[in-house]
mmCIF file of C-alpha atoms and ligand atoms in Angstrom:
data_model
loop_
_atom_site.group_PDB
_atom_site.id
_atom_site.type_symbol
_atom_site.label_atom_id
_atom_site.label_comp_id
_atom_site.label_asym_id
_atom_site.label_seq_id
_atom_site.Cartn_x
_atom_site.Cartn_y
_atom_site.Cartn_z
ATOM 1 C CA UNK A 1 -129.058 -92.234 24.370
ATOM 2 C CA UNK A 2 -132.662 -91.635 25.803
ATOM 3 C CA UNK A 3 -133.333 -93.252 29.423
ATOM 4 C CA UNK A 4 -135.109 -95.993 27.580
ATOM 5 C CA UNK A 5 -132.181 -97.057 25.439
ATOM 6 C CA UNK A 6 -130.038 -96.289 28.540
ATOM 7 C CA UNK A 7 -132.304 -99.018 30.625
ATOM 8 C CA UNK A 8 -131.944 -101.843 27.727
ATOM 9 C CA UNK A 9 -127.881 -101.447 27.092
ATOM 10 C CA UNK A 10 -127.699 -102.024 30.699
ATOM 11 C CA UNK A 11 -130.806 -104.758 31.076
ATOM 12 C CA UNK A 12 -128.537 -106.436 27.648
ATOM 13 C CA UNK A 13 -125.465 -106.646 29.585
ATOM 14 C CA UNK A 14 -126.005 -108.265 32.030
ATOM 15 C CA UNK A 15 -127.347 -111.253 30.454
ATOM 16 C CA UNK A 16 -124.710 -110.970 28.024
ATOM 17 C CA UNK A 17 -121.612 -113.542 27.811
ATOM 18 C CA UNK A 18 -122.956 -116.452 29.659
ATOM 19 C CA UNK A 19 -122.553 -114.437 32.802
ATOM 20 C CA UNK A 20 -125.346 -113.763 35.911
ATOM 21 C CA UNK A 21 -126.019 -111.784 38.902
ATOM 22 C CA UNK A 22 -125.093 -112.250 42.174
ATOM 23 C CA UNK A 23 -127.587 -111.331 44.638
ATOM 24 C CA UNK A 24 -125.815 -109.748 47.586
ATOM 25 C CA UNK A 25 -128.685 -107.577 48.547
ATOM 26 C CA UNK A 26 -129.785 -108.969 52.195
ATOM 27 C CA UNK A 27 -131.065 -106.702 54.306
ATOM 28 C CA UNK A 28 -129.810 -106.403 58.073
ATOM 29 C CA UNK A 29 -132.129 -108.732 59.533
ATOM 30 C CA UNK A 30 -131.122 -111.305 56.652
ATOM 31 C CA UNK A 31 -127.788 -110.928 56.562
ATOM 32 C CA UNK A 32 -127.461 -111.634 60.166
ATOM 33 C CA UNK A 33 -129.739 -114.701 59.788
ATOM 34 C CA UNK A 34 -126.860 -115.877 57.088
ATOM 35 C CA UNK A 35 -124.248 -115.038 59.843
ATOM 36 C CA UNK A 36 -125.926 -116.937 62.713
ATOM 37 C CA UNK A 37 -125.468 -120.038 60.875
ATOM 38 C CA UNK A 38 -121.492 -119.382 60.948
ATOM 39 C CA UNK A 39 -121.049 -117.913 64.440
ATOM 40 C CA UNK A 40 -120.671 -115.043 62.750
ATOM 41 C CA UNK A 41 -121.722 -111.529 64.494
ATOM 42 C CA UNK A 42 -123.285 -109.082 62.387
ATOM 43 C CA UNK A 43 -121.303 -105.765 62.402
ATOM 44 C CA UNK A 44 -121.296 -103.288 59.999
ATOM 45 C CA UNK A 45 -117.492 -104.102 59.739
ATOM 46 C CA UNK A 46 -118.021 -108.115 59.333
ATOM 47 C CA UNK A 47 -120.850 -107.498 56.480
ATOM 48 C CA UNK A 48 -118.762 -104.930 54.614
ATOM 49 C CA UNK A 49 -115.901 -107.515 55.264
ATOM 50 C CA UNK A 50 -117.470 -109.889 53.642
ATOM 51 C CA UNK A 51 -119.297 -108.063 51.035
ATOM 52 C CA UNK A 52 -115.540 -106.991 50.259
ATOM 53 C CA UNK A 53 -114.387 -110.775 49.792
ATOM 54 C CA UNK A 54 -116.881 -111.728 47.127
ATOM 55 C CA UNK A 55 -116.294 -108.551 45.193
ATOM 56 C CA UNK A 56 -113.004 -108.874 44.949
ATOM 57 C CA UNK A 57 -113.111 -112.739 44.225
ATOM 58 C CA UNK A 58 -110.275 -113.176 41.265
ATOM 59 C CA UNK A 59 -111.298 -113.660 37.884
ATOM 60 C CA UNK A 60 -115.494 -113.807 38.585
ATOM 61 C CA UNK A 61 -115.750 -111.088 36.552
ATOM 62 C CA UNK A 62 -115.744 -113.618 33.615
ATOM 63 C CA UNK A 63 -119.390 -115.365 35.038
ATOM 64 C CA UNK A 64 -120.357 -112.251 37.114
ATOM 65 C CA UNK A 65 -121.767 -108.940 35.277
ATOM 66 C CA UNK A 66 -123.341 -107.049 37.884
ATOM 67 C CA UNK A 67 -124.312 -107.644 42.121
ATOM 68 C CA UNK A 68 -127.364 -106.014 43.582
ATOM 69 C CA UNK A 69 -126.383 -104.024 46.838
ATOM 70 C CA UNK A 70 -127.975 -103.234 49.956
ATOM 71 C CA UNK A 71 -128.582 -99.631 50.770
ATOM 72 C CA UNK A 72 -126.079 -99.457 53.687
ATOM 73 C CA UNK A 73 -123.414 -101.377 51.047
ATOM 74 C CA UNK A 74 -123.414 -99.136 48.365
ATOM 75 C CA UNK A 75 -122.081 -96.949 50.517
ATOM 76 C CA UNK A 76 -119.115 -98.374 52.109
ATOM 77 C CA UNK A 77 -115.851 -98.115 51.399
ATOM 78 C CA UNK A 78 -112.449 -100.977 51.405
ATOM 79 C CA UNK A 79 -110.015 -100.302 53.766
ATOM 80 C CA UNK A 80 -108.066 -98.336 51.722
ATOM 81 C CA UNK A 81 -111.122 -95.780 50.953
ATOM 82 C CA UNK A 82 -112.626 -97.171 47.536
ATOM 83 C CA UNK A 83 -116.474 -97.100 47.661
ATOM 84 C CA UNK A 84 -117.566 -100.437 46.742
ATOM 85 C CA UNK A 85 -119.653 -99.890 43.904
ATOM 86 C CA UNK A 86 -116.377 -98.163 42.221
ATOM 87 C CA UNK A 87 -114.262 -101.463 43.278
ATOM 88 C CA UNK A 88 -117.003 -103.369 40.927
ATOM 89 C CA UNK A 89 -117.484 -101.267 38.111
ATOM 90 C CA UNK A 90 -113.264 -101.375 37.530
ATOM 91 C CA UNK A 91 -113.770 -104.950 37.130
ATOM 92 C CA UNK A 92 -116.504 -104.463 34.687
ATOM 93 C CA UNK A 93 -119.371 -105.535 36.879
ATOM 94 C CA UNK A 94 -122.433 -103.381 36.850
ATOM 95 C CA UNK A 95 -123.428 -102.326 40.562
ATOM 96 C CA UNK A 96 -127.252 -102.330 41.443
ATOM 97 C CA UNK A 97 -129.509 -101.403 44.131
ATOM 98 C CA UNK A 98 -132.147 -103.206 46.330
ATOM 99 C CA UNK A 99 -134.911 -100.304 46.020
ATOM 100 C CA UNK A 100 -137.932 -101.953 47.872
ATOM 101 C CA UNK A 101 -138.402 -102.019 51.939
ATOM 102 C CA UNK A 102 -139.310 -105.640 52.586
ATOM 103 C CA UNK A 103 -142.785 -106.752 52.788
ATOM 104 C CA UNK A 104 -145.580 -106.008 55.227
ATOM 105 C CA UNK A 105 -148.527 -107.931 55.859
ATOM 106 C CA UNK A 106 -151.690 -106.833 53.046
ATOM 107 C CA UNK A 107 -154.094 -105.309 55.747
ATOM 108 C CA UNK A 108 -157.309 -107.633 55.623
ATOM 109 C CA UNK A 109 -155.644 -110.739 53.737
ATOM 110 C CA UNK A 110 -154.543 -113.020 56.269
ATOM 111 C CA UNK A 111 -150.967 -114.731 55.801
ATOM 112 C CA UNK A 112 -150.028 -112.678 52.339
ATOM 113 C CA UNK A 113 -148.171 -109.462 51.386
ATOM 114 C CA UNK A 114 -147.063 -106.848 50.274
ATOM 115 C CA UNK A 115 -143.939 -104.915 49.296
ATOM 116 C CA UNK A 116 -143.444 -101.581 50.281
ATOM 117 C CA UNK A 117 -140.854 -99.031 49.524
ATOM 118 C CA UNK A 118 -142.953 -96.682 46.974
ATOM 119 C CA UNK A 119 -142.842 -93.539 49.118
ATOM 120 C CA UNK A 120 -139.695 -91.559 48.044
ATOM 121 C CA UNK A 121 -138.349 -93.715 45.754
ATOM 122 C CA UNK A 122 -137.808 -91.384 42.989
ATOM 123 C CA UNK A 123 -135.713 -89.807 45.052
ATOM 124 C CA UNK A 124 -133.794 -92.440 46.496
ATOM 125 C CA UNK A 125 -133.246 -93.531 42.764
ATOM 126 C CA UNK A 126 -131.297 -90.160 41.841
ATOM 127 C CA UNK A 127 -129.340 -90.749 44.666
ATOM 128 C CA UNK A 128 -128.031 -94.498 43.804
ATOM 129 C CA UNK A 129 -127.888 -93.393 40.189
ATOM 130 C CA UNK A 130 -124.996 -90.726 42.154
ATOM 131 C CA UNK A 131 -123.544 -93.625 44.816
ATOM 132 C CA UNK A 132 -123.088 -95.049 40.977
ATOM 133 C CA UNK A 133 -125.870 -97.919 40.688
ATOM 134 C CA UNK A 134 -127.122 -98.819 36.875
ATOM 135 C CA UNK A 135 -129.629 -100.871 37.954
ATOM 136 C CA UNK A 136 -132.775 -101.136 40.797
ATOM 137 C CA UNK A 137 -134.674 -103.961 42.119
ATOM 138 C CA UNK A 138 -138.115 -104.761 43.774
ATOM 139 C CA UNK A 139 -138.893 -108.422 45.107
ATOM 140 C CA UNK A 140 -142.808 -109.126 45.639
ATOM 141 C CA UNK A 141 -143.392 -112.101 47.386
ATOM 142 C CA UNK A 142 -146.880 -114.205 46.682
ATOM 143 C CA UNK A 143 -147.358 -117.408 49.126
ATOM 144 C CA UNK A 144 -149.233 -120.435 47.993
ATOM 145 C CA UNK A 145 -151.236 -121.729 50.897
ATOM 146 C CA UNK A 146 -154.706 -123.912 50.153
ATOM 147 C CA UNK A 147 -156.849 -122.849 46.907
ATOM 148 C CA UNK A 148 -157.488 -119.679 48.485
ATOM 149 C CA UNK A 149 -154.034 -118.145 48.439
ATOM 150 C CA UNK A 150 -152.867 -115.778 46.730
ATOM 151 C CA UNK A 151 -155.705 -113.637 45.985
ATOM 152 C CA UNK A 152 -156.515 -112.143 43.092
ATOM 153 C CA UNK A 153 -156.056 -108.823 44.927
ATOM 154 C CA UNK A 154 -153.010 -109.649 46.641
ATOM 155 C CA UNK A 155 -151.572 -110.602 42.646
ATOM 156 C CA UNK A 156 -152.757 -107.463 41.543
ATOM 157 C CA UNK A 157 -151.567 -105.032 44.481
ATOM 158 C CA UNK A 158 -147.854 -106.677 43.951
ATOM 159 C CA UNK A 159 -148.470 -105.933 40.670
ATOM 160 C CA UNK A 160 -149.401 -102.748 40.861
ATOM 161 C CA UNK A 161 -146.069 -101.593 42.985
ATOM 162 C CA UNK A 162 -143.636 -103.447 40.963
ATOM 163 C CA UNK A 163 -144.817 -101.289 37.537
ATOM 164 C CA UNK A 164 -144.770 -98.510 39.415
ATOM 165 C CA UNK A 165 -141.375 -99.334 40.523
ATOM 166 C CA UNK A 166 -140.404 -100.046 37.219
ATOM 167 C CA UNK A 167 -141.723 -97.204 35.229
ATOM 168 C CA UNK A 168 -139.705 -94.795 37.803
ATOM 169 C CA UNK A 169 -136.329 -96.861 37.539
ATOM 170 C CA UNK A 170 -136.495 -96.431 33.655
ATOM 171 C CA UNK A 171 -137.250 -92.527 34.164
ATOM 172 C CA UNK A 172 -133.935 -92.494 36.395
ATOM 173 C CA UNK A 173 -132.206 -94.052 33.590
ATOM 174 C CA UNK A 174 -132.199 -97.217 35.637
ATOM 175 C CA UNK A 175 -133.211 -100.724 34.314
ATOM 176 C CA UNK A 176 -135.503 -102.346 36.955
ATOM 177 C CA UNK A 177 -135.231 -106.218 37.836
ATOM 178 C CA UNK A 178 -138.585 -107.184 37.922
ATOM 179 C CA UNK A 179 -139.175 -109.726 40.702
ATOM 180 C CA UNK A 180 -142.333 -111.403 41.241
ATOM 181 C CA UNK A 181 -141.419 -114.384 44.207
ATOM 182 C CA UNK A 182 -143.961 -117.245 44.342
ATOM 183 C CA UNK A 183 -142.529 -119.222 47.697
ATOM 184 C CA UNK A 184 -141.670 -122.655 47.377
ATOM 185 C CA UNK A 185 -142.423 -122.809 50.541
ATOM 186 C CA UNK A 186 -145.611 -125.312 51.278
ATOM 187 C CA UNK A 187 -146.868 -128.533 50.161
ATOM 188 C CA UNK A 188 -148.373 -127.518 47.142
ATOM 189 C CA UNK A 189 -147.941 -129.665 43.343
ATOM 190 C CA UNK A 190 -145.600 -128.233 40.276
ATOM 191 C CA UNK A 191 -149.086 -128.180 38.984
ATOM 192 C CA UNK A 192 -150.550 -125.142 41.420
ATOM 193 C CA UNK A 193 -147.399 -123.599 41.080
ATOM 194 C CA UNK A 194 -147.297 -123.661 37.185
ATOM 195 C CA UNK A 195 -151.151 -121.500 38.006
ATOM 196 C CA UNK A 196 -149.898 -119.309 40.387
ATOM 197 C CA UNK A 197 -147.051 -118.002 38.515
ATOM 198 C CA UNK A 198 -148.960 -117.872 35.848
ATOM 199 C CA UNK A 199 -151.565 -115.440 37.058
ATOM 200 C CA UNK A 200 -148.933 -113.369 39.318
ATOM 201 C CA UNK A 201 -146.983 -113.512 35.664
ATOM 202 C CA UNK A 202 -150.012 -112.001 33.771
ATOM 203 C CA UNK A 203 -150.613 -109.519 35.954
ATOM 204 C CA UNK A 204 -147.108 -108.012 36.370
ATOM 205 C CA UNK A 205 -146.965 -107.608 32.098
ATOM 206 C CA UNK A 206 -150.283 -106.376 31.999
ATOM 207 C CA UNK A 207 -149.187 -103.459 34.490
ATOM 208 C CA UNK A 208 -145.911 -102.604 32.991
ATOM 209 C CA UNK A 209 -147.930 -102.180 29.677
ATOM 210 C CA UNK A 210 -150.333 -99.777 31.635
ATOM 211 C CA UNK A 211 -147.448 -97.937 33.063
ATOM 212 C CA UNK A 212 -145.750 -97.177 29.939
ATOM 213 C CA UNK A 213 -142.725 -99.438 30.673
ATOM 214 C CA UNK A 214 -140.458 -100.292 27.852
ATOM 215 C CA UNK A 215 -140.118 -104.462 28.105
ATOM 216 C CA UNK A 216 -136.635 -104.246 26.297
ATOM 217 C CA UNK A 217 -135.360 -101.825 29.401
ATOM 218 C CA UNK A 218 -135.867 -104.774 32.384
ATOM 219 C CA UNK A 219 -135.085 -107.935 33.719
ATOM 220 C CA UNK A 220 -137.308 -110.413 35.219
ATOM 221 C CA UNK A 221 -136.207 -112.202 38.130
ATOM 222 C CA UNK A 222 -139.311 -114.817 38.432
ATOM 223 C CA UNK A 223 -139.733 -117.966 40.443
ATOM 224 C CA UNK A 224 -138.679 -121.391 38.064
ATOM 225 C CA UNK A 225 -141.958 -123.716 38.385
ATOM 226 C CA UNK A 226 -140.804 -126.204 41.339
ATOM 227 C CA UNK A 227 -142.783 -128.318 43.549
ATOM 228 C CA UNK A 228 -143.669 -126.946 47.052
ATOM 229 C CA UNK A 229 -140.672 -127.758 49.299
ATOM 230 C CA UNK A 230 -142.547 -130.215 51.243
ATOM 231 C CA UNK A 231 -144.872 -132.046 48.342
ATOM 232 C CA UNK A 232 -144.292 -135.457 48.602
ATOM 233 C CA UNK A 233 -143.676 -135.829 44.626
ATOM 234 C CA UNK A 234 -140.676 -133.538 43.779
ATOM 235 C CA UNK A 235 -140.319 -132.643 40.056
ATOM 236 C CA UNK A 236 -137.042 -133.092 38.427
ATOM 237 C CA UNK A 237 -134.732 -131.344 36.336
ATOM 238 C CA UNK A 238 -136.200 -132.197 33.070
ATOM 239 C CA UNK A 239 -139.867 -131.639 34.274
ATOM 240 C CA UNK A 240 -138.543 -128.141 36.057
ATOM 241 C CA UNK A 241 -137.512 -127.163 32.881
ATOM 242 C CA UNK A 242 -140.511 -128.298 30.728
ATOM 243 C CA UNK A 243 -142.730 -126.257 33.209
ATOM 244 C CA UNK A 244 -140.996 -123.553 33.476
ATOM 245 C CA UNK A 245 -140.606 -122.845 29.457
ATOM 246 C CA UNK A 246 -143.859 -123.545 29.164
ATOM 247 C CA UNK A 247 -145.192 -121.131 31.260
ATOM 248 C CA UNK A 248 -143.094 -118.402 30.686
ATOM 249 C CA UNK A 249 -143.380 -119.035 26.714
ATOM 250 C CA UNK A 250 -146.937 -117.756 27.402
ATOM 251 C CA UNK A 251 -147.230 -114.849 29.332
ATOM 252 C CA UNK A 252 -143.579 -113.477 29.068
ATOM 253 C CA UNK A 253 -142.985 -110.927 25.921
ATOM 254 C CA UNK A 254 -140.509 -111.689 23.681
ATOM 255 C CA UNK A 255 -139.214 -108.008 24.230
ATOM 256 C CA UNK A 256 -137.614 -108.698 27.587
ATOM 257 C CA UNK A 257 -133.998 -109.308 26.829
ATOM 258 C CA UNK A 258 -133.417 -111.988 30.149
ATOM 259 C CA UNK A 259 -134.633 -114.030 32.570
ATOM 260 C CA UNK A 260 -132.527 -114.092 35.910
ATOM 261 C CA UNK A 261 -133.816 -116.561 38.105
ATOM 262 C CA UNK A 262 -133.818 -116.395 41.724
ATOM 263 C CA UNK A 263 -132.732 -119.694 43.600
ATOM 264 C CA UNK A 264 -135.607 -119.235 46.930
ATOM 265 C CA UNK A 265 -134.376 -122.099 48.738
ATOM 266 C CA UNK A 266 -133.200 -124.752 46.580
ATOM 267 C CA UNK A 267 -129.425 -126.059 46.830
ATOM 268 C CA UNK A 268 -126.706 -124.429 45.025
ATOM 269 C CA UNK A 269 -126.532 -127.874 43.136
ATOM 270 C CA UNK A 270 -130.545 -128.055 42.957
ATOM 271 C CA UNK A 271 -130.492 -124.313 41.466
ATOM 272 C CA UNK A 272 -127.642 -124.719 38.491
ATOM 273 C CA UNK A 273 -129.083 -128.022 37.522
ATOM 274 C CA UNK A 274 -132.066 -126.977 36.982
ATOM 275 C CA UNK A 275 -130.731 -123.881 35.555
ATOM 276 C CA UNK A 276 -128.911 -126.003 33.384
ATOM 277 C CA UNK A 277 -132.020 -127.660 32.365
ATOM 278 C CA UNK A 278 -133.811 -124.981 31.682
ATOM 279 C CA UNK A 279 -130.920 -124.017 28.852
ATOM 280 C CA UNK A 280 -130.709 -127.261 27.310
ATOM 281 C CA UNK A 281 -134.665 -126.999 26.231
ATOM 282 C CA UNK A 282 -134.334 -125.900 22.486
ATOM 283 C CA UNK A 283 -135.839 -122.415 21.579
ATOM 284 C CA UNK A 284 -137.532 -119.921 23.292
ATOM 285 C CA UNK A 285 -136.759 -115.756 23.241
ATOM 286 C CA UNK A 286 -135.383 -114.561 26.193
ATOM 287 C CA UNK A 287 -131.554 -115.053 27.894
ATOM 288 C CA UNK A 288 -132.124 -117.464 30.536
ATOM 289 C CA UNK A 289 -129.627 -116.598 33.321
ATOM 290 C CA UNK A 290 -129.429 -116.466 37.257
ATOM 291 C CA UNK A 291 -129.719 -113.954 39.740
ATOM 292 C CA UNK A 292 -128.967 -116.224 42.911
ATOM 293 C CA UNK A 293 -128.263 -114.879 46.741
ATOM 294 C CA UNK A 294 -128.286 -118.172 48.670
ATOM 295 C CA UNK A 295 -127.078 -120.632 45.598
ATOM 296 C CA UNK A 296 -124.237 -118.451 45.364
ATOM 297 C CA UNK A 297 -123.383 -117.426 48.568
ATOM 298 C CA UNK A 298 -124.317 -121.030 50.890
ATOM 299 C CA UNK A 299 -120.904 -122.527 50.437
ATOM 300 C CA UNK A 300 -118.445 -119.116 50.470
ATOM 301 C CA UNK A 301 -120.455 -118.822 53.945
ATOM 302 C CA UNK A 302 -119.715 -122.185 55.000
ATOM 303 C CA UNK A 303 -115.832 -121.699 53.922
ATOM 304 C CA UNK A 304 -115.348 -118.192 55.050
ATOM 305 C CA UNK A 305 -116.885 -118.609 59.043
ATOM 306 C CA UNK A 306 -115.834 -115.175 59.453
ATOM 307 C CA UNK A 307 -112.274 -115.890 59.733
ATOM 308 C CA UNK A 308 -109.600 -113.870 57.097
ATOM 309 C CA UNK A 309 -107.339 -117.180 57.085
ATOM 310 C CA UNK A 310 -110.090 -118.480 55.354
ATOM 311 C CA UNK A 311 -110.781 -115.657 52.654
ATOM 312 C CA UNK A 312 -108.809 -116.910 49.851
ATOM 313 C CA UNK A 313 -110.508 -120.720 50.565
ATOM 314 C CA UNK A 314 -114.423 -118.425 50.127
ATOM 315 C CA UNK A 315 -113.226 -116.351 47.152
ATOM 316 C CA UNK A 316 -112.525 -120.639 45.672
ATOM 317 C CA UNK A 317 -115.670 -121.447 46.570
ATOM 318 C CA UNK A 318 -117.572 -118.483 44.765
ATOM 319 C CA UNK A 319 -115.729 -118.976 41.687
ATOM 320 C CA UNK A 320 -116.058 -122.325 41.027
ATOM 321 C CA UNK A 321 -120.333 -121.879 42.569
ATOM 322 C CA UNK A 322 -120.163 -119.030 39.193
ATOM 323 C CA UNK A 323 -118.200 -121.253 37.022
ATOM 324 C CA UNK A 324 -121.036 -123.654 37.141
ATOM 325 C CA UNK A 325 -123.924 -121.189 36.940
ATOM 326 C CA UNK A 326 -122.182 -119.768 33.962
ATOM 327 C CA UNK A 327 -121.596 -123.162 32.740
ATOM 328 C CA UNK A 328 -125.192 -123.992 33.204
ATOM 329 C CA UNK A 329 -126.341 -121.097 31.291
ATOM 330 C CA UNK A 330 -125.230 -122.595 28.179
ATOM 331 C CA UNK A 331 -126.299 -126.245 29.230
ATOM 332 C CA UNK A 332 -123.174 -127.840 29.788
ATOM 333 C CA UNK A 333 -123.036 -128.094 33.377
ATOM 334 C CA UNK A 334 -123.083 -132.240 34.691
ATOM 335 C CA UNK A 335 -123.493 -132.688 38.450
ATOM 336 C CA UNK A 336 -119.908 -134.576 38.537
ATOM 337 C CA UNK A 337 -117.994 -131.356 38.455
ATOM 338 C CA UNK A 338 -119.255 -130.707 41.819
ATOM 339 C CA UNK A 339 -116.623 -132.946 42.881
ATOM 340 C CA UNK A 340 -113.409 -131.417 40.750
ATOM 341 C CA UNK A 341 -113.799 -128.182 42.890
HETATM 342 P P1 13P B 401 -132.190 -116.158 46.479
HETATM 343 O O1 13P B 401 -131.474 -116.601 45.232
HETATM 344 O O2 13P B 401 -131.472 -116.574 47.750
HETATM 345 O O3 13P B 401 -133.644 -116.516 46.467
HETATM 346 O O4 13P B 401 -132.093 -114.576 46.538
HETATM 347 C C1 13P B 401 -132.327 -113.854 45.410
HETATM 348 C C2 13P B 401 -132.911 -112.538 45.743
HETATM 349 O O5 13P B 401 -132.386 -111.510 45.391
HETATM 350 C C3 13P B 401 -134.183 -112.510 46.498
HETATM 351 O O6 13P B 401 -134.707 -111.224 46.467
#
């Protein structure tokens, strides 16, 4: 198979099944945010101890098809000397790779960013194609704040770096997740955030095209259409949903095999019913699926608290939080099995 082909067998499977991504893919200074909140100090030891517990979580290799890995992750090892990405791919999960370096501030544009990571990276991506990764990703981050922000340039200069970023994962034989992050953070309507993704939608396609990249060969990892976090009127599942379709329905190609949203915030329960919603609106091209860090991971944190008397109670607690995403992806999820857990 050419790299191209390569990229969309790997970009199919992992929407395939009714399964999703987990999102493990914090970087230190996240990682020990999520620890702080359980007492929990962040050693290299603790985060590959816990890394270790989801990946090994019986039987989520029935909702889970691949987990995106932090750099220092893919290359750790279980006690007994199996490198992690190995311990995955014998359960049939697919192991990926966070490629970017964060975001820095966009010199001259107050309050927005940028992500950075270019520098190298085809590099780096032969070497995580060795450590065994099939697949990369790149998370650009665009803030609402006031009619003003985002830019136009800040859009485009996200833009820019995710098709580059894209167009070098597929020459590695890699299939890039595509992640263009508008914040929910702010008090902004579903309205301006329906615009804003939008244009930050329009903007990543119309790049890929430039860049040669072949739409069947990635994942997009997008924002749903929410209201900001602290506007007063907060949208629904059904409205979420209605958005959300709509939006996507015109800007996203019919080419792109899935859709794996990120949660950014919203409750485990906010983030698979709306998921769920989202798969009960009739048709529309695309695999609809999740690729969730904090909806997955908020309540195997809360049961784990670093302790290993409690690792069998946190593997529970991930597999029922994947049951329900996988559930959700073919729109049978109801918020009263929250309870049967
Ligand atoms: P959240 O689901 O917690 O937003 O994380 C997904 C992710 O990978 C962000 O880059």
């Amino acid at each position: 198979m050419g790299h191209e082909s390569v990229a969309a067998a790997t970009a199919r499977r992992l929407v395939s099944d009714g399964r999703g991504i987990l999102a493990a893919d914090e970087s230190s200074p996240t990682i020990k945010k999520r620890f702080d909140s359980i007492s929990v100090e962040s050693t290299e030891e603790n985060r590959r101890d816990y890394r270790q517990l989801l990946f090994t979580a019986g039987g989520v290799e029935e909702f889970i098809s691949g987990v995106i890995l932090f750099d220092e992750t893919i290359r750790q090892k279980t006690e007994d000397g199996v490198p992690l990405p190995e311990l995955l791919d014998r359960r049939g999960i697919v192991p990926g790779i966070k490629v970017d370096r964060g975001t820095g501030a966009l010199a001259f544009f107050p309050s927005e960013k940028v992500t950075e990571g270019l520098d190298g990276l085809r590099a780096r991506l032969e070497e995580y194609r060795n450590l065994g990764a099939r697949f990369t990703k790149w998370r650009a981050v665009i803030t609402i704040l006031g009619d003003a922000i985002p830019s136009r340039f800040c859009i485009e200069a996200n833009a820019q770096a995710l098709a580059r970023f894209a167009a070098l994962s597929q020459e590695a034989g890699l299939t890039p997740i595509v992640e263009p992050e508008v914040l929910m953070d702010g008090d902004h309507t579903i309205d301006r955030c329906e615009e804003v993704t939008l244009a930050s939608l329009s903007a990543v396609f119309a790049r890929l095209r430039d860049h040669r990249v072949a739409l069947e060969g990635i994942l997009l990892k997008p924002n749903m259409v929410l209201s900001g976090k602290e506007c007063p009127r907060q949208a629904g599942p059904a409205e979420v949903a209605e958005y959300t379709i709509r939006t996507f329905l015109r800007v996203v190609p019919a080419a792109v095999p899935g859709i794996v949203f990120l949660s950014g915030g919203q409750s485990p329960e906010e983030a698979t019913r709306n998921l769920n919603a989202l798969n009960q609106c009739g048709r529309r091209p695309w695999e609809l699926s999740f690729s969730f860090g904090r909806a997955l991971q908020q309540p195997v944190l809360a049961a784990w608290r670093g302790k290993a008397e409690n690792a069998a109670a946190a593997q529970k607690a991930f597999h029922q939080r994947a049951r329900l995403n996988s559930l959700a992806r073919h729109g049978k999820y109801s918020p009263d099995m929250e309870t049967g857990s």
